PDB file of C-alpha atoms and ligand atoms in Angstrom:
ATOM      1  CA  UNK A  21       3.651 -92.005  84.315  1.00  0.00           C
ATOM      2  CA  UNK A  22       2.043 -93.491  87.418  1.00  0.00           C
ATOM      3  CA  UNK A  23       3.827 -94.444  90.597  1.00  0.00           C
ATOM      4  CA  UNK A  24       3.533 -98.111  89.686  1.00  0.00           C
ATOM      5  CA  UNK A  25       5.069 -97.526  86.250  1.00  0.00           C
ATOM      6  CA  UNK A  26       8.013 -95.751  87.847  1.00  0.00           C
ATOM      7  CA  UNK A  27       8.564 -98.654  90.248  1.00  0.00           C
ATOM      8  CA  UNK A  28       8.541-101.127  87.385  1.00  0.00           C
ATOM      9  CA  UNK A  29      10.958 -98.990  85.405  1.00  0.00           C
ATOM     10  CA  UNK A  30      13.326 -98.708  88.384  1.00  0.00           C
ATOM     11  CA  UNK A  31      13.059-102.418  89.107  1.00  0.00           C
ATOM     12  CA  UNK A  32      14.002-103.153  85.507  1.00  0.00           C
ATOM     13  CA  UNK A  33      17.070-100.893  85.745  1.00  0.00           C
ATOM     14  CA  UNK A  34      18.155-102.582  88.937  1.00  0.00           C
ATOM     15  CA  UNK A  35      17.928-105.996  87.305  1.00  0.00           C
ATOM     16  CA  UNK A  36      20.148-104.839  84.455  1.00  0.00           C
ATOM     17  CA  UNK A  37      22.636-103.220  86.843  1.00  0.00           C
ATOM     18  CA  UNK A  38      22.834-106.377  88.960  1.00  0.00           C
ATOM     19  CA  UNK A  39      23.391-108.523  85.880  1.00  0.00           C
ATOM     20  CA  UNK A  40      26.469-106.638  84.676  1.00  0.00           C
ATOM     21  CA  UNK A  41      28.838-107.572  87.527  1.00  0.00           C
ATOM     22  CA  UNK A  42      27.803-111.214  87.260  1.00  0.00           C
ATOM     23  CA  UNK A  43      28.779-111.322  83.604  1.00  0.00           C
ATOM     24  CA  UNK A  44      32.043-109.533  84.280  1.00  0.00           C
ATOM     25  CA  UNK A  45      32.944-111.973  87.049  1.00  0.00           C
ATOM     26  CA  UNK A  46      32.269-114.970  84.814  1.00  0.00           C
ATOM     27  CA  UNK A  47      34.419-113.567  82.041  1.00  0.00           C
ATOM     28  CA  UNK A  48      37.464-113.133  84.256  1.00  0.00           C
ATOM     29  CA  UNK A  49      37.726-116.842  85.077  1.00  0.00           C
ATOM     30  CA  UNK A  50      38.671-117.773  81.530  1.00  0.00           C
ATOM     31  CA  UNK A  51      42.010-115.953  81.480  1.00  0.00           C
ATOM     32  CA  UNK A  52      43.446-116.663  84.938  1.00  0.00           C
ATOM     33  CA  UNK A  53      45.585-119.672  84.119  1.00  0.00           C
ATOM     34  CA  UNK A  54      49.361-119.514  84.517  1.00  0.00           C
ATOM     35  CA  UNK A  55      50.701-123.020  85.189  1.00  0.00           C
ATOM     36  CA  UNK A  56      54.321-121.914  85.522  1.00  0.00           C
ATOM     37  CA  UNK A  57      53.554-119.275  88.113  1.00  0.00           C
ATOM     38  CA  UNK A  58      51.062-121.219  90.187  1.00  0.00           C
ATOM     39  CA  UNK A  59      53.446-121.949  93.055  1.00  0.00           C
ATOM     40  CA  UNK A  60      55.642-118.877  92.770  1.00  0.00           C
ATOM     41  CA  UNK A  61      52.648-116.554  93.129  1.00  0.00           C
ATOM     42  CA  UNK A  62      52.231-117.556  96.763  1.00  0.00           C
ATOM     43  CA  UNK A  63      52.990-114.660  99.080  1.00  0.00           C
ATOM     44  CA  UNK A  64      56.458-114.757 100.557  1.00  0.00           C
ATOM     45  CA  UNK A  65      56.969-114.912 104.284  1.00  0.00           C
ATOM     46  CA  UNK A  66      57.018-111.842 106.474  1.00  0.00           C
ATOM     47  CA  UNK A  67      60.368-110.103 107.003  1.00  0.00           C
ATOM     48  CA  UNK A  68      62.597-111.927 109.450  1.00  0.00           C
ATOM     49  CA  UNK A  69      62.327-110.938 113.073  1.00  0.00           C
ATOM     50  CA  UNK A  70      65.989-109.937 113.265  1.00  0.00           C
ATOM     51  CA  UNK A  71      65.064-106.508 111.915  1.00  0.00           C
ATOM     52  CA  UNK A  72      61.826-106.196 113.858  1.00  0.00           C
ATOM     53  CA  UNK A  73      60.712-102.623 114.108  1.00  0.00           C
ATOM     54  CA  UNK A  74      63.300-101.284 111.702  1.00  0.00           C
ATOM     55  CA  UNK A  75      60.811-100.718 108.911  1.00  0.00           C
ATOM     56  CA  UNK A  76      57.635-100.192 110.885  1.00  0.00           C
ATOM     57  CA  UNK A  77      55.791 -96.921 110.470  1.00  0.00           C
ATOM     58  CA  UNK A  78      54.967 -95.155 113.723  1.00  0.00           C
ATOM     59  CA  UNK A  79      58.015 -96.538 115.517  1.00  0.00           C
ATOM     60  CA  UNK A  80      58.960 -94.152 118.332  1.00  0.00           C
ATOM     61  CA  UNK A  81      62.499 -92.918 117.752  1.00  0.00           C
ATOM     62  CA  UNK A  82      63.283 -90.202 120.271  1.00  0.00           C
ATOM     63  CA  UNK A  83      62.214 -87.077 122.044  1.00  0.00           C
ATOM     64  CA  UNK A  84      62.807 -83.947 119.970  1.00  0.00           C
ATOM     65  CA  UNK A  85      64.489 -82.374 122.993  1.00  0.00           C
ATOM     66  CA  UNK A  86      67.212 -85.051 122.837  1.00  0.00           C
ATOM     67  CA  UNK A  87      68.357 -84.018 119.344  1.00  0.00           C
ATOM     68  CA  UNK A  88      70.958 -81.259 119.684  1.00  0.00           C
ATOM     69  CA  UNK A  89      70.477 -78.120 117.576  1.00  0.00           C
ATOM     70  CA  UNK A  90      73.320 -78.172 115.063  1.00  0.00           C
ATOM     71  CA  UNK A  91      73.947 -81.831 115.780  1.00  0.00           C
ATOM     72  CA  UNK A  92      72.631 -85.341 115.612  1.00  0.00           C
ATOM     73  CA  UNK A  93      71.347 -88.188 117.780  1.00  0.00           C
ATOM     74  CA  UNK A  94      71.844 -91.823 116.825  1.00  0.00           C
ATOM     75  CA  UNK A  95      69.045 -94.281 117.689  1.00  0.00           C
ATOM     76  CA  UNK A  96      71.033 -97.545 117.508  1.00  0.00           C
ATOM     77  CA  UNK A  97      68.077 -99.944 117.796  1.00  0.00           C
ATOM     78  CA  UNK A  98      66.416 -98.328 114.765  1.00  0.00           C
ATOM     79  CA  UNK A  99      69.712 -97.651 112.936  1.00  0.00           C
ATOM     80  CA  UNK A 100      68.532 -94.078 112.397  1.00  0.00           C
ATOM     81  CA  UNK A 101      70.333 -90.797 112.970  1.00  0.00           C
ATOM     82  CA  UNK A 102      68.134 -87.768 113.729  1.00  0.00           C
ATOM     83  CA  UNK A 103      69.484 -84.312 112.979  1.00  0.00           C
ATOM     84  CA  UNK A 104      68.406 -80.770 113.813  1.00  0.00           C
ATOM     85  CA  UNK A 105      70.407 -78.455 111.521  1.00  0.00           C
ATOM     86  CA  UNK A 106      68.480 -75.433 112.776  1.00  0.00           C
ATOM     87  CA  UNK A 107      66.125 -75.195 115.726  1.00  0.00           C
ATOM     88  CA  UNK A 108      62.850 -76.993 115.035  1.00  0.00           C
ATOM     89  CA  UNK A 109      63.986 -78.441 111.682  1.00  0.00           C
ATOM     90  CA  UNK A 110      64.361 -82.207 112.062  1.00  0.00           C
ATOM     91  CA  UNK A 111      65.700 -84.666 109.511  1.00  0.00           C
ATOM     92  CA  UNK A 112      66.518 -88.362 109.651  1.00  0.00           C
ATOM     93  CA  UNK A 113      68.846 -90.713 107.816  1.00  0.00           C
ATOM     94  CA  UNK A 114      70.053 -94.265 107.978  1.00  0.00           C
ATOM     95  CA  UNK A 115      72.755 -94.418 110.642  1.00  0.00           C
ATOM     96  CA  UNK A 116      74.637 -97.040 108.630  1.00  0.00           C
ATOM     97  CA  UNK A 117      77.733 -95.461 107.128  1.00  0.00           C
ATOM     98  CA  UNK A 118      77.914 -95.857 103.368  1.00  0.00           C
ATOM     99  CA  UNK A 119      81.644 -96.593 103.528  1.00  0.00           C
ATOM    100  CA  UNK A 120      81.825 -99.935 105.333  1.00  0.00           C
ATOM    101  CA  UNK A 121      78.658-100.094 107.390  1.00  0.00           C
ATOM    102  CA  UNK A 122      79.630 -98.792 110.838  1.00  0.00           C
ATOM    103  CA  UNK A 123      76.974 -96.878 112.757  1.00  0.00           C
ATOM    104  CA  UNK A 124      77.604 -93.140 112.751  1.00  0.00           C
ATOM    105  CA  UNK A 125      77.674 -91.453 116.140  1.00  0.00           C
ATOM    106  CA  UNK A 126      75.839 -88.779 118.109  1.00  0.00           C
ATOM    107  CA  UNK A 127      77.433 -85.360 117.837  1.00  0.00           C
ATOM    108  CA  UNK A 128      76.790 -81.677 118.397  1.00  0.00           C
ATOM    109  CA  UNK A 129      79.574 -80.321 116.187  1.00  0.00           C
ATOM    110  CA  UNK A 130      77.578 -79.563 113.023  1.00  0.00           C
ATOM    111  CA  UNK A 131      78.161 -82.816 111.138  1.00  0.00           C
ATOM    112  CA  UNK A 132      77.366 -86.528 111.396  1.00  0.00           C
ATOM    113  CA  UNK A 133      80.633 -88.333 112.178  1.00  0.00           C
ATOM    114  CA  UNK A 134      81.507 -91.966 111.566  1.00  0.00           C
ATOM    115  CA  UNK A 135      83.924 -93.312 114.188  1.00  0.00           C
ATOM    116  CA  UNK A 136      85.427 -96.047 112.013  1.00  0.00           C
ATOM    117  CA  UNK A 137      87.331 -94.165 109.302  1.00  0.00           C
ATOM    118  CA  UNK A 138      86.391 -90.534 110.019  1.00  0.00           C
ATOM    119  CA  UNK A 139      83.834 -89.933 107.297  1.00  0.00           C
ATOM    120  CA  UNK A 140      81.593 -86.968 108.023  1.00  0.00           C
ATOM    121  CA  UNK A 141      78.101 -86.315 106.646  1.00  0.00           C
ATOM    122  CA  UNK A 142      75.832 -83.280 106.302  1.00  0.00           C
ATOM    123  CA  UNK A 143      73.112 -82.684 108.896  1.00  0.00           C
ATOM    124  CA  UNK A 144      70.949 -81.213 106.120  1.00  0.00           C
ATOM    125  CA  UNK A 145      70.905 -83.984 103.535  1.00  0.00           C
ATOM    126  CA  UNK A 146      73.199 -86.779 104.715  1.00  0.00           C
ATOM    127  CA  UNK A 147      75.674 -86.132 101.907  1.00  0.00           C
ATOM    128  CA  UNK A 148      79.326 -86.995 102.514  1.00  0.00           C
ATOM    129  CA  UNK A 149      81.494 -84.004 103.495  1.00  0.00           C
ATOM    130  CA  UNK A 150      84.832 -85.706 104.065  1.00  0.00           C
ATOM    131  CA  UNK A 151      86.442 -89.080 104.576  1.00  0.00           C
ATOM    132  CA  UNK A 152      86.322 -92.240 102.524  1.00  0.00           C
ATOM    133  CA  UNK A 153      82.508 -92.449 102.229  1.00  0.00           C
ATOM    134  CA  UNK A 154      81.336 -91.156  98.849  1.00  0.00           C
ATOM    135  CA  UNK A 155      77.596 -91.893  98.998  1.00  0.00           C
ATOM    136  CA  UNK A 156      75.023 -90.074 101.121  1.00  0.00           C
ATOM    137  CA  UNK A 157      73.229 -91.584 104.096  1.00  0.00           C
ATOM    138  CA  UNK A 158      69.798 -92.783 102.993  1.00  0.00           C
ATOM    139  CA  UNK A 159      66.946 -90.490 104.066  1.00  0.00           C
ATOM    140  CA  UNK A 160      64.350 -91.796 106.535  1.00  0.00           C
ATOM    141  CA  UNK A 161      60.813 -90.386 106.686  1.00  0.00           C
ATOM    142  CA  UNK A 162      59.832 -89.145 110.132  1.00  0.00           C
ATOM    143  CA  UNK A 163      56.916 -87.440 111.818  1.00  0.00           C
ATOM    144  CA  UNK A 164      57.467 -84.833 114.516  1.00  0.00           C
ATOM    145  CA  UNK A 165      54.454 -84.422 116.771  1.00  0.00           C
ATOM    146  CA  UNK A 166      55.170 -82.066 119.622  1.00  0.00           C
ATOM    147  CA  UNK A 167      58.187 -83.548 121.391  1.00  0.00           C
ATOM    148  CA  UNK A 168      57.784 -86.994 119.845  1.00  0.00           C
ATOM    149  CA  UNK A 169      59.689 -88.145 116.764  1.00  0.00           C
ATOM    150  CA  UNK A 170      58.419 -91.307 115.090  1.00  0.00           C
ATOM    151  CA  UNK A 171      59.181 -93.127 111.869  1.00  0.00           C
ATOM    152  CA  UNK A 172      56.574 -92.106 109.261  1.00  0.00           C
TER     153      UNK A 172
HETATM  154 FE1  FES B  25      82.206 -95.119 108.185  1.00  0.00          FE
HETATM  155 FE2  FES B  25      84.363 -96.274 107.154  1.00  0.00          FE
HETATM  156  S1  FES B  25      82.571 -97.220 107.897  1.00  0.00           S
HETATM  157  S2  FES B  25      83.987 -94.171 107.479  1.00  0.00           S
END
């Protein structure tokens, strides 16, 4: 095979390869009709600004040094409670009590206390230990980078 024959052969392959996506794109237009869902498929609006920052990844929460070992630190603006059950082991949960929605409070006594009706939650997994709350605090993903704790 000469160099010219190879070029022709490659050019022919390229033409075939280019033609395939064109055919596939044409075929997809025939099945995209859904009259009932035409308006409802529009994207919904962004989350309301009242909760701005509450769900954003990378949100700075606190300095690791501010979380007591064997205790917890509430970040009210983020509605997050950070815990450090043992030194260097950080966890985070929703700070909204599962009983009636009060914010839990900062503590260094080995549990996460709720001031409203005295529920207490585990530093390890947010599970209820005592009081009227029967559901655990929801876990929150965090990243600890040096002394900085951010929402993951
Ligand atoms: Fe927390 Fe009732 S709201 S114990």
